[in-house]
């Protein structure tokens, strides 16, 4: 079953998360076999819109069939949050192993 992992960054935009989640969730609900996961460097992730979301800090085991998706973040009047070196390395390793890494907007 392909896994879709959403990497949640502080100050992410809710729409950039909710739209892709809805699409993959609907596909999974219709038996297309997606398994959704939410990962972040902290368990509670503040969003640009002020609604906190939750995630796990543990990455699932990934295969080359899996997708890591990074929702967009950033506001024009705030500095960009950074992705820590361990999480950047996870993205690079997944891509190097043949996995797909994608983003929405500025993700």
Backbone as a chain_set.jsonl record, in Angstrom:
{"seq": "XXXXXXXXXXXXXXXXXXXXXXXXXXXXXXXXXXXXXXXXXXXXXXXXXXXXXXXXXXXXXXXXXXXXXXXXXXXXXXXXXXXXXXXXXXXXXXXXXXXXXXXXXXX", "coords": {"N": [[0.85, -1.174, 0.0], [0.754, 2.124, -0.987], [2.268, 4.811, 0.746], [1.499, 8.048, 1.925], [3.179, 10.646, 3.163], [2.862, 13.454, 5.057], [4.821, 16.15, 5.62], [4.916, 18.285, 8.156], [5.407, 21.64, 8.625], [6.202, 24.313, 10.832], [3.986, 27.098, 10.786], [2.658, 26.37, 8.505], [0.381, 26.519, 5.719], [-3.035, 26.07, 6.03], [-4.755, 25.403, 3.856], [-2.96, 24.395, 2.0], [-2.319, 22.036, 3.154], [-4.821, 20.801, 3.704], [-6.13, 20.484, 1.187], [-4.544, 18.557, -0.421], [-4.599, 16.451, 1.493], [-7.351, 15.879, 1.596], [-7.78, 14.968, -1.048], [-6.122, 12.617, -1.221], [-7.149, 11.199, 0.958], [-9.793, 10.788, 0.156], [-9.333, 9.14, -2.071], [-8.171, 6.945, -0.736], [-10.354, 6.226, 0.835], [-11.96, 5.224, -1.106], [-10.883, 2.825, -1.664], [-8.363, 2.875, -2.983], [-6.019, 2.44, -1.785], [-4.179, 4.124, -0.292], [-2.109, 5.091, 2.427], [-2.135, 7.368, 4.917], [0.071, 9.584, 6.621], [1.321, 11.794, 9.162], [3.953, 13.875, 9.865], [6.232, 15.632, 11.937], [8.655, 17.895, 13.363], [7.87, 18.515, 15.877], [5.197, 17.602, 18.099], [2.899, 19.199, 18.138], [1.87, 21.484, 15.776], [2.066, 24.763, 14.821], [-0.062, 26.677, 12.721], [-0.177, 28.988, 9.935], [-2.612, 30.182, 9.993], [-3.399, 30.047, 12.592], [-4.567, 27.772, 13.679], [-3.743, 25.018, 15.426], [-2.167, 21.946, 14.452], [-1.74, 18.387, 14.746], [0.89, 15.947, 14.865], [3.071, 13.127, 14.392], [6.365, 12.524, 15.656], [7.863, 10.546, 14.706], [9.125, 8.963, 11.908], [7.534, 6.952, 9.438], [8.401, 3.716, 8.079], [9.715, 3.971, 4.886], [9.224, 3.33, 1.4], [10.318, 3.136, -2.04], [7.978, 3.521, -3.417], [6.52, 5.346, -2.039], [5.245, 8.609, -1.159], [6.423, 11.722, -0.096], [5.085, 14.618, 1.047], [5.252, 18.096, 1.205], [3.541, 20.61, 2.645], [2.824, 24.033, 1.752], [4.253, 26.92, 3.328], [4.796, 29.942, 5.173], [4.643, 33.393, 5.547], [4.357, 36.62, 4.152], [5.305, 38.549, 5.873], [6.765, 37.311, 7.845], [9.679, 35.499, 8.874], [10.954, 32.623, 7.096], [10.246, 29.408, 8.377], [12.583, 26.895, 9.315], [13.625, 23.681, 8.14], [14.837, 21.183, 10.114], [18.175, 19.718, 10.201], [18.149, 16.86, 10.378], [15.633, 16.184, 9.377], [15.747, 17.298, 6.828], [17.703, 15.642, 5.795], [16.316, 13.22, 5.828], [14.403, 13.709, 3.818], [16.132, 13.996, 1.594], [17.346, 11.456, 1.571], [15.144, 9.796, 1.086], [14.404, 10.623, -1.473], [16.785, 10.0, -2.868], [16.663, 7.252, -2.72], [14.831, 6.648, -4.595], [12.273, 7.438, -4.023], [9.425, 9.658, -4.037], [9.38, 13.127, -3.56], [7.453, 15.885, -2.923], [5.962, 19.161, -3.183], [3.628, 21.645, -2.053], [2.883, 24.719, -3.327], [4.89, 26.947, -1.687], [6.164, 24.998, -0.246]], "CA": [[0.0, 0.0, 0.0], [1.567, 3.343, -0.995], [2.122, 5.714, 1.883], [1.668, 9.477, 1.68], [3.608, 11.265, 4.409], [2.812, 14.916, 5.036], [5.799, 16.747, 6.52], [4.285, 19.522, 8.62], [6.372, 22.671, 9.001], [5.532, 25.416, 11.527], [3.403, 28.174, 9.986], [2.123, 25.861, 7.245], [-0.93, 27.042, 5.339], [-4.036, 25.009, 6.148], [-5.251, 24.99, 2.547], [-1.917, 23.606, 1.349], [-2.397, 20.718, 3.777], [-6.162, 20.224, 3.62], [-6.469, 20.078, -0.177], [-3.953, 17.258, -0.729], [-5.105, 15.427, 2.41], [-8.694, 15.501, 1.145], [-7.675, 14.184, -2.285], [-5.602, 11.283, -0.925], [-8.084, 10.543, 1.868], [-10.921, 10.328, -0.662], [-8.849, 7.988, -2.837], [-8.045, 5.83, 0.206], [-11.713, 5.851, 1.224], [-12.528, 4.489, -2.246], [-10.084, 1.603, -1.803], [-7.185, 2.987, -3.835], [-4.903, 1.918, -1.034], [-3.2, 5.05, 0.28], [-1.997, 5.163, 3.876], [-1.704, 8.738, 5.196], [0.797, 9.839, 7.861], [1.664, 13.203, 9.4], [5.213, 13.898, 10.605], [6.785, 16.956, 12.191], [9.708, 17.914, 14.379], [7.199, 18.585, 17.181], [3.869, 16.97, 18.029], [1.913, 20.224, 17.836], [2.427, 22.339, 14.733], [1.261, 25.966, 14.601], [-0.301, 27.017, 11.319], [-0.212, 30.421, 9.651], [-3.955, 30.647, 10.277], [-3.624, 30.005, 14.031], [-5.173, 26.51, 14.097], [-2.67, 24.035, 15.549], [-2.415, 20.584, 13.996], [-0.866, 17.445, 15.434], [1.633, 14.997, 14.036], [4.024, 12.304, 15.128], [7.747, 12.884, 15.369], [8.496, 9.326, 14.194], [8.886, 8.684, 10.487], [7.239, 5.558, 9.107], [9.316, 3.113, 7.11], [9.34, 4.404, 3.542], [9.755, 2.619, 0.239], [10.377, 3.979, -3.244], [6.603, 3.764, -3.88], [5.87, 6.311, -1.149], [5.313, 10.039, -1.442], [6.517, 12.678, 1.009], [4.531, 15.879, 0.556], [5.5, 19.218, 2.118], [2.623, 21.723, 2.39], [3.425, 25.357, 1.738], [4.26, 27.717, 4.548], [5.431, 31.251, 5.128], [3.865, 34.602, 5.369], [5.244, 37.639, 3.607], [5.869, 39.394, 6.925], [7.459, 36.489, 8.835], [10.764, 34.713, 8.271], [10.646, 31.217, 6.818], [10.716, 28.401, 9.323], [13.525, 25.99, 8.671], [13.52, 22.251, 8.398], [16.07, 20.772, 10.766], [19.067, 18.903, 9.368], [17.735, 15.459, 10.339], [14.469, 16.051, 8.495], [16.253, 17.545, 5.463], [18.386, 14.419, 5.377], [15.263, 12.234, 5.544], [13.869, 14.028, 2.486], [17.163, 13.684, 0.606], [17.522, 10.0, 1.529], [13.969, 9.207, 0.43], [14.533, 10.926, -2.898], [17.916, 9.234, -3.396], [16.258, 5.854, -2.785], [13.829, 6.505, -5.651], [10.976, 7.912, -3.556], [8.995, 10.96, -4.531], [9.209, 14.234, -2.63], [6.737, 16.938, -3.629], [5.517, 20.254, -2.317], [2.517, 22.485, -2.466], [3.239, 26.128, -3.294], [6.248, 27.245, -1.221], [6.7, 23.87, 0.536]], "C": [[0.896, 1.238, 0.0], [1.241, 4.247, 0.191], [2.3, 7.145, 1.378], [1.967, 10.097, 3.035], [3.599, 12.771, 4.218], [3.802, 15.42, 6.077], [5.286, 18.131, 6.899], [5.334, 20.462, 9.197], [5.626, 23.77, 9.758], [5.147, 26.543, 10.564], [2.94, 27.683, 8.608], [0.757, 26.484, 6.985], [-1.926, 25.896, 5.332], [-4.53, 24.512, 4.793], [-4.239, 24.103, 1.834], [-1.797, 22.21, 1.957], [-3.744, 20.068, 3.486], [-6.519, 19.745, 2.214], [-5.872, 18.733, -0.546], [-4.435, 16.14, 0.201], [-6.47, 14.951, 1.948], [-8.63, 14.616, -0.099], [-7.19, 12.765, -1.993], [-6.518, 10.512, 0.02], [-9.28, 9.995, 1.09], [-10.519, 9.11, -1.491], [-8.723, 6.761, -1.932], [-9.417, 5.317, 0.618], [-12.408, 5.049, 0.121], [-11.659, 3.295, -2.628], [-8.946, 1.69, -2.812], [-5.899, 2.746, -3.056], [-3.847, 2.883, -0.542], [-3.267, 5.006, 1.8], [-1.402, 6.53, 4.198], [-1.028, 8.829, 6.565], [1.16, 11.316, 7.93], [2.87, 13.238, 10.322], [5.653, 15.344, 10.774], [7.882, 16.841, 13.232], [9.142, 18.114, 15.778], [5.78, 18.059, 17.014], [2.746, 17.955, 17.732], [2.553, 21.226, 16.888], [1.527, 23.567, 14.574], [1.11, 26.224, 13.107], [-0.32, 28.533, 11.157], [-1.571, 31.009, 10.016], [-4.325, 30.534, 11.754], [-4.299, 28.737, 14.538], [-4.057, 25.482, 14.22], [-3.108, 22.675, 15.008], [-1.42, 19.669, 14.699], [-0.246, 16.464, 14.451], [2.46, 14.119, 14.96], [5.433, 12.779, 14.784], [8.524, 11.678, 14.822], [8.124, 9.098, 12.74], [8.485, 7.227, 10.315], [8.34, 5.013, 8.198], [8.819, 3.468, 5.718], [9.952, 3.503, 2.486], [9.756, 3.576, -0.946], [8.986, 4.289, -3.794], [5.909, 4.878, -3.107], [6.159, 7.751, -1.547], [5.478, 10.798, -0.136], [6.094, 14.018, 0.442], [4.712, 16.961, 1.615], [4.528, 20.334, 1.769], [3.359, 23.061, 2.431], [3.329, 26.034, 3.088], [4.838, 29.075, 4.229], [4.401, 32.339, 4.891], [4.837, 35.685, 4.904], [5.888, 38.504, 4.693], [6.553, 38.598, 8.05], [8.6, 35.736, 8.154], [10.325, 33.268, 8.058], [11.099, 30.326, 7.96], [11.688, 27.469, 8.601], [13.161, 24.551, 8.991], [14.866, 21.849, 8.984], [16.894, 19.822, 9.908], [18.661, 17.433, 9.296], [16.571, 15.256, 9.365], [14.846, 16.352, 7.043], [16.94, 16.304, 4.921], [17.39, 13.316, 5.056], [14.68, 12.456, 4.155], [14.869, 13.639, 1.403], [17.341, 12.171, 0.457], [16.351, 9.331, 0.813], [14.053, 9.433, -1.079], [15.648, 10.1, -3.529], [17.587, 7.747, -3.55], [15.173, 5.608, -3.828], [12.441, 6.941, -5.245], [10.675, 9.29, -4.111], [8.834, 11.937, -3.374], [8.567, 15.363, -3.429], [6.339, 18.017, -2.627], [4.291, 20.911, -2.911], [2.989, 23.921, -2.299], [4.687, 26.295, -2.831], [6.859, 26.126, -0.408], [7.937, 23.41, -0.078]], "O": [[1.722, 1.391, 0.9], [0.082, 4.412, 0.572], [3.14, 7.416, 0.52], [1.132, 10.083, 3.939], [4.256, 13.296, 3.319], [3.649, 15.155, 7.269], [5.23, 19.034, 6.064], [6.051, 20.117, 10.136], [4.517, 24.13, 9.363], [5.898, 26.883, 9.65], [2.84, 28.467, 7.663], [0.069, 26.918, 7.91], [-1.689, 24.866, 4.7], [-4.705, 23.307, 4.61], [-4.62, 23.161, 1.139], [-1.234, 21.307, 1.338], [-3.799, 18.912, 3.067], [-7.151, 18.699, 2.067], [-6.61, 17.834, -0.95], [-4.655, 15.014, -0.244], [-6.726, 13.748, 1.911], [-9.351, 13.622, -0.19], [-7.791, 11.803, -2.472], [-6.648, 9.295, -0.106], [-9.726, 8.874, 1.336], [-11.287, 8.154, -1.6], [-9.122, 5.662, -2.317], [-9.621, 4.109, 0.736], [-13.335, 4.286, 0.392], [-11.696, 2.818, -3.762], [-8.598, 0.687, -3.435], [-4.807, 2.841, -3.617], [-2.694, 2.48, -0.386], [-4.345, 4.897, 2.384], [-0.276, 6.821, 3.794], [-1.489, 8.234, 7.539], [1.289, 11.995, 6.911], [2.828, 12.7, 11.428], [5.475, 16.172, 9.881], [8.018, 15.815, 13.898], [9.848, 17.907, 16.765], [5.231, 18.072, 15.912], [1.74, 17.577, 17.132], [3.634, 21.751, 17.155], [0.353, 23.43, 14.231], [2.041, 26.012, 12.33], [-0.463, 29.267, 12.134], [-1.674, 32.198, 10.315], [-5.441, 30.885, 12.137], [-4.578, 28.639, 15.733], [-3.472, 25.102, 13.206], [-4.28, 22.308, 15.1], [-0.384, 20.122, 15.186], [-0.778, 16.195, 13.374], [2.53, 14.356, 16.166], [5.651, 13.372, 13.728], [9.71, 11.791, 14.513], [6.945, 9.047, 12.39], [9.042, 6.352, 10.979], [9.113, 5.777, 7.621], [7.642, 3.286, 5.406], [11.054, 2.982, 2.655], [9.251, 4.694, -0.853], [8.834, 5.236, -4.566], [4.82, 5.308, -3.488], [7.17, 8.06, -2.179], [4.752, 10.547, 0.827], [6.675, 14.499, -0.531], [4.367, 16.765, 2.78], [4.659, 20.952, 0.713], [4.398, 23.187, 3.079], [2.434, 25.75, 3.883], [5.316, 29.311, 3.12], [3.44, 32.189, 4.136], [6.02, 35.647, 5.245], [6.919, 39.129, 4.446], [6.882, 39.164, 9.093], [8.492, 35.376, 6.982], [9.441, 32.762, 8.749], [12.215, 30.473, 8.458], [11.595, 27.294, 7.386], [12.484, 24.257, 9.976], [15.913, 22.145, 8.409], [16.367, 19.194, 8.991], [18.816, 16.813, 8.243], [16.535, 14.275, 8.624], [14.316, 15.724, 6.125], [16.788, 15.952, 3.751], [17.596, 12.554, 4.111], [14.484, 11.503, 3.4], [14.497, 13.021, 0.406], [17.473, 11.667, -0.658], [16.547, 8.406, 0.025], [13.797, 8.518, -1.863], [15.468, 9.555, -4.618], [18.158, 7.064, -4.4], [14.653, 4.497, -3.938], [11.509, 6.83, -6.042], [11.564, 9.993, -4.591], [8.232, 11.618, -2.349], [9.071, 15.752, -4.483], [6.374, 17.819, -1.412], [3.968, 20.755, -4.089], [3.451, 24.293, -1.221], [5.609, 25.837, -3.506], [7.978, 26.276, 0.084], [8.558, 22.469, 0.416]]}, "num_chains": 1, "name": "protein.A"}
